Amino acid sequence: MAVEPRDGTARLYVCGITPYDATHLGHASTYLAFDTLVRVWRDQGHEVRYVQNVTDIDDPLLERAVRDGVRWQDVAERETALFRDDMTALRVLPPTWYVGAVEAMEEISQLVQRLLDAGAAYTVDGDVYFSVAAAENFGSVSHLDAQTMLALSAERGGDPDRPGKKDPLDCLLWMQQRDGEPGWPSPFGVGRPGWHVECTAMALNRLGDQLDVQGGGSDLVFPHHELSAAEAEVATGVHPFARAYVHAGMVGLDGEKMSKSLGNLVFVSKLVASGTEPGALRLALLGSHYRTDREWTPAVLARGEARLAAWREGVARGSGPDGAAALSAVRQALYDDLDTPAALAAVDAWCDAEGTDPQAPALVRDFVDALVGVAL
């Protein structure tokens, strides 16, 4: 990834959580990757405008509330607060805007109306759908064939088999209120938005017609990022919606992707409560390149803990090798597609070497704080 902001201002949108369970290590790994990007941009002197959403109304959240016998709002508030506490513990810099779908209903419905007015949307039994046929560049984000798109749509929240749709891949923009479910007023009836249009509206209204980076986990390439881009490009006439799409790899446990549906989760809050230092956890996750799928094991955490201890020992010395050279090596690594393994190895090398520069330990402590996000 080499994305130079067009005008000195970097525009980043990263898809946030659906708050129906605690922050697991898959979430943490993704948000650490984009936190690293934000730190690199700031190090380069750019202003960063960063939007992250929270899908605080969705089917899984409603289902969790029914299961637990509590209000869906209470589930959303509790899990959103826990997520933010986890990000604070990991020293993830907060976005410029952190926006819930519930607070953005008016702007979302305005975008749905805009797509209707453009002839790019239609209704099926009162629900509003986006027509992928209206998007000239549909498919340019994922580069997938139609059969794969259909399979992923069915697997990841779409409804390709719904009767009345013009194309099985057309996606829901606004769903009429169902019995027993919440709804919000709109020009097309009381209801709630589909998934993709939430992010599209929030991004357009805060970052303009084109982003520098849209990011998230690799499981968002299709349908989420593909359809968000299609909606935005039809609404604005600007292609591409994002100059770069950046996707973090999946974190696995026992050979399976870590996910709420599988239940094979390792939670940040539980690790920290059990005594794991957040800095060690951060180093453990940054020890793999953001794009790679990786397995979480006790050995991975142990490496992070050992690295943190070695770094603290290194900066506690009265002198050390050339700190400016170490900083240059870390920058070179991070500027090259956020190569965190190489950046961490550069700090390791500095800690392992001997030197006589009395200013070096303080410099290393400072740039590790600023660029790696770890307090030594």
PDB file of N, CA and C in Angstrom, residues 330-364:
ATOM      1  N   VAL A 330      12.860   1.987  11.148  1.00  0.00           N
ATOM      2  CA  VAL A 330      11.450   1.780  11.475  1.00  0.00           C
ATOM      3  C   VAL A 330      10.565   2.512  10.477  1.00  0.00           C
ATOM      4  N   ARG A 331      10.896   3.750  10.172  1.00  0.00           N
ATOM      5  CA  ARG A 331      10.118   4.496   9.185  1.00  0.00           C
ATOM      6  C   ARG A 331      10.135   3.805   7.826  1.00  0.00           C
ATOM      7  N   GLN A 332      11.307   3.367   7.391  1.00  0.00           N
ATOM      8  CA  GLN A 332      11.408   2.706   6.094  1.00  0.00           C
ATOM      9  C   GLN A 332      10.489   1.493   6.039  1.00  0.00           C
ATOM     10  N   ALA A 333      10.441   0.728   7.117  1.00  0.00           N
ATOM     11  CA  ALA A 333       9.581  -0.460   7.159  1.00  0.00           C
ATOM     12  C   ALA A 333       8.104  -0.082   7.133  1.00  0.00           C
ATOM     13  N   LEU A 334       7.707   0.856   7.974  1.00  0.00           N
ATOM     14  CA  LEU A 334       6.294   1.212   8.063  1.00  0.00           C
ATOM     15  C   LEU A 334       5.804   1.921   6.812  1.00  0.00           C
ATOM     16  N   TYR A 335       6.657   2.689   6.171  1.00  0.00           N
ATOM     17  CA  TYR A 335       6.260   3.368   4.939  1.00  0.00           C
ATOM     18  C   TYR A 335       6.121   2.382   3.779  1.00  0.00           C
ATOM     19  N   ASP A 336       6.652   1.182   3.928  1.00  0.00           N
ATOM     20  CA  ASP A 336       6.565   0.143   2.908  1.00  0.00           C
ATOM     21  C   ASP A 336       5.415  -0.800   3.244  1.00  0.00           C
ATOM     22  N   ASP A 337       4.191  -0.399   2.904  1.00  0.00           N
ATOM     23  CA  ASP A 337       2.999  -1.220   3.123  1.00  0.00           C
ATOM     24  C   ASP A 337       2.834  -1.641   4.576  1.00  0.00           C
ATOM     25  N   LEU A 338       3.142  -0.721   5.485  1.00  0.00           N
ATOM     26  CA  LEU A 338       2.949  -0.955   6.923  1.00  0.00           C
ATOM     27  C   LEU A 338       3.596  -2.268   7.360  1.00  0.00           C
ATOM     28  N   ASP A 339       4.861  -2.418   7.027  1.00  0.00           N
ATOM     29  CA  ASP A 339       5.573  -3.662   7.340  1.00  0.00           C
ATOM     30  C   ASP A 339       5.963  -3.673   8.811  1.00  0.00           C
ATOM     31  N   THR A 340       4.991  -3.970   9.667  1.00  0.00           N
ATOM     32  CA  THR A 340       5.250  -3.954  11.106  1.00  0.00           C
ATOM     33  C   THR A 340       6.252  -5.024  11.542  1.00  0.00           C
ATOM     34  N   PRO A 341       6.263  -6.229  10.955  1.00  0.00           N
ATOM     35  CA  PRO A 341       7.300  -7.184  11.392  1.00  0.00           C
ATOM     36  C   PRO A 341       8.716  -6.636  11.200  1.00  0.00           C
ATOM     37  N   ALA A 342       8.967  -5.973  10.070  1.00  0.00           N
ATOM     38  CA  ALA A 342      10.295  -5.398   9.841  1.00  0.00           C
ATOM     39  C   ALA A 342      10.562  -4.243  10.794  1.00  0.00           C
ATOM     40  N   ALA A 343       9.530  -3.442  11.085  1.00  0.00           N
ATOM     41  CA  ALA A 343       9.707  -2.328  12.021  1.00  0.00           C
ATOM     42  C   ALA A 343      10.051  -2.842  13.415  1.00  0.00           C
ATOM     43  N   LEU A 344       9.346  -3.872  13.873  1.00  0.00           N
ATOM     44  CA  LEU A 344       9.636  -4.422  15.188  1.00  0.00           C
ATOM     45  C   LEU A 344      11.028  -5.045  15.223  1.00  0.00           C
ATOM     46  N   ALA A 345      11.411  -5.688  14.119  1.00  0.00           N
ATOM     47  CA  ALA A 345      12.753  -6.291  14.064  1.00  0.00           C
ATOM     48  C   ALA A 345      13.838  -5.229  14.141  1.00  0.00           C
ATOM     49  N   ALA A 346      13.579  -4.028  13.588  1.00  0.00           N
ATOM     50  CA  ALA A 346      14.558  -2.946  13.655  1.00  0.00           C
ATOM     51  C   ALA A 346      14.768  -2.494  15.103  1.00  0.00           C
ATOM     52  N   VAL A 347      13.682  -2.452  15.868  1.00  0.00           N
ATOM     53  CA  VAL A 347      13.823  -2.096  17.284  1.00  0.00           C
ATOM     54  C   VAL A 347      14.535  -3.227  18.040  1.00  0.00           C
ATOM     55  N   ASP A 348      14.193  -4.468  17.691  1.00  0.00           N
ATOM     56  CA  ASP A 348      14.901  -5.599  18.304  1.00  0.00           C
ATOM     57  C   ASP A 348      16.414  -5.472  18.096  1.00  0.00           C
ATOM     58  N   ALA A 349      16.792  -5.144  16.851  1.00  0.00           N
ATOM     59  CA  ALA A 349      18.221  -5.054  16.523  1.00  0.00           C
ATOM     60  C   ALA A 349      18.897  -3.956  17.334  1.00  0.00           C
ATOM     61  N   TRP A 350      18.199  -2.830  17.503  1.00  0.00           N
ATOM     62  CA  TRP A 350      18.763  -1.742  18.308  1.00  0.00           C
ATOM     63  C   TRP A 350      18.958  -2.210  19.756  1.00  0.00           C
ATOM     64  N   CYS A 351      17.972  -2.910  20.286  1.00  0.00           N
ATOM     65  CA  CYS A 351      18.072  -3.368  21.679  1.00  0.00           C
ATOM     66  C   CYS A 351      19.191  -4.392  21.863  1.00  0.00           C
ATOM     67  N   ASP A 352      19.446  -5.173  20.833  1.00  0.00           N
ATOM     68  CA  ASP A 352      20.461  -6.231  20.937  1.00  0.00           C
ATOM     69  C   ASP A 352      21.887  -5.692  20.781  1.00  0.00           C
ATOM     70  N   ALA A 353      22.016  -4.488  20.221  1.00  0.00           N
ATOM     71  CA  ALA A 353      23.357  -3.944  19.945  1.00  0.00           C
ATOM     72  C   ALA A 353      23.843  -3.073  21.105  1.00  0.00           C
ATOM     73  N   GLU A 354      25.138  -2.842  21.108  1.00  0.00           N
ATOM     74  CA  GLU A 354      25.752  -1.962  22.093  1.00  0.00           C
ATOM     75  C   GLU A 354      26.086  -0.626  21.433  1.00  0.00           C
ATOM     76  N   GLY A 355      26.072   0.450  22.227  1.00  0.00           N
ATOM     77  CA  GLY A 355      26.404   1.758  21.687  1.00  0.00           C
ATOM     78  C   GLY A 355      26.676   2.755  22.782  1.00  0.00           C
ATOM     79  N   THR A 356      27.167   3.914  22.390  1.00  0.00           N
ATOM     80  CA  THR A 356      27.587   4.915  23.374  1.00  0.00           C
ATOM     81  C   THR A 356      26.818   6.226  23.269  1.00  0.00           C
ATOM     82  N   ASP A 357      25.735   6.240  22.492  1.00  0.00           N
ATOM     83  CA  ASP A 357      24.961   7.477  22.334  1.00  0.00           C
ATOM     84  C   ASP A 357      24.034   7.652  23.529  1.00  0.00           C
ATOM     85  N   PRO A 358      24.265   8.654  24.386  1.00  0.00           N
ATOM     86  CA  PRO A 358      23.420   8.805  25.577  1.00  0.00           C
ATOM     87  C   PRO A 358      22.005   9.283  25.255  1.00  0.00           C
ATOM     88  N   GLN A 359      21.796   9.857  24.063  1.00  0.00           N
ATOM     89  CA  GLN A 359      20.478  10.344  23.674  1.00  0.00           C
ATOM     90  C   GLN A 359      19.616   9.247  23.044  1.00  0.00           C
ATOM     91  N   ALA A 360      20.225   8.160  22.649  1.00  0.00           N
ATOM     92  CA  ALA A 360      19.514   7.141  21.879  1.00  0.00           C
ATOM     93  C   ALA A 360      18.349   6.497  22.634  1.00  0.00           C
ATOM     94  N   PRO A 361      18.500   6.088  23.900  1.00  0.00           N
ATOM     95  CA  PRO A 361      17.367   5.433  24.564  1.00  0.00           C
ATOM     96  C   PRO A 361      16.107   6.300  24.598  1.00  0.00           C
ATOM     97  N   ALA A 362      16.254   7.586  24.875  1.00  0.00           N
ATOM     98  CA  ALA A 362      15.081   8.468  24.917  1.00  0.00           C
ATOM     99  C   ALA A 362      14.454   8.602  23.541  1.00  0.00           C
ATOM    100  N   LEU A 363      15.268   8.694  22.489  1.00  0.00           N
ATOM    101  CA  LEU A 363      14.739   8.798  21.128  1.00  0.00           C
ATOM    102  C   LEU A 363      13.978   7.534  20.750  1.00  0.00           C
ATOM    103  N   VAL A 364      14.550   6.391  21.077  1.00  0.00           N
ATOM    104  CA  VAL A 364      13.872   5.133  20.751  1.00  0.00           C
ATOM    105  C   VAL A 364      12.558   5.026  21.521  1.00  0.00           C
TER     106      VAL A 364
END
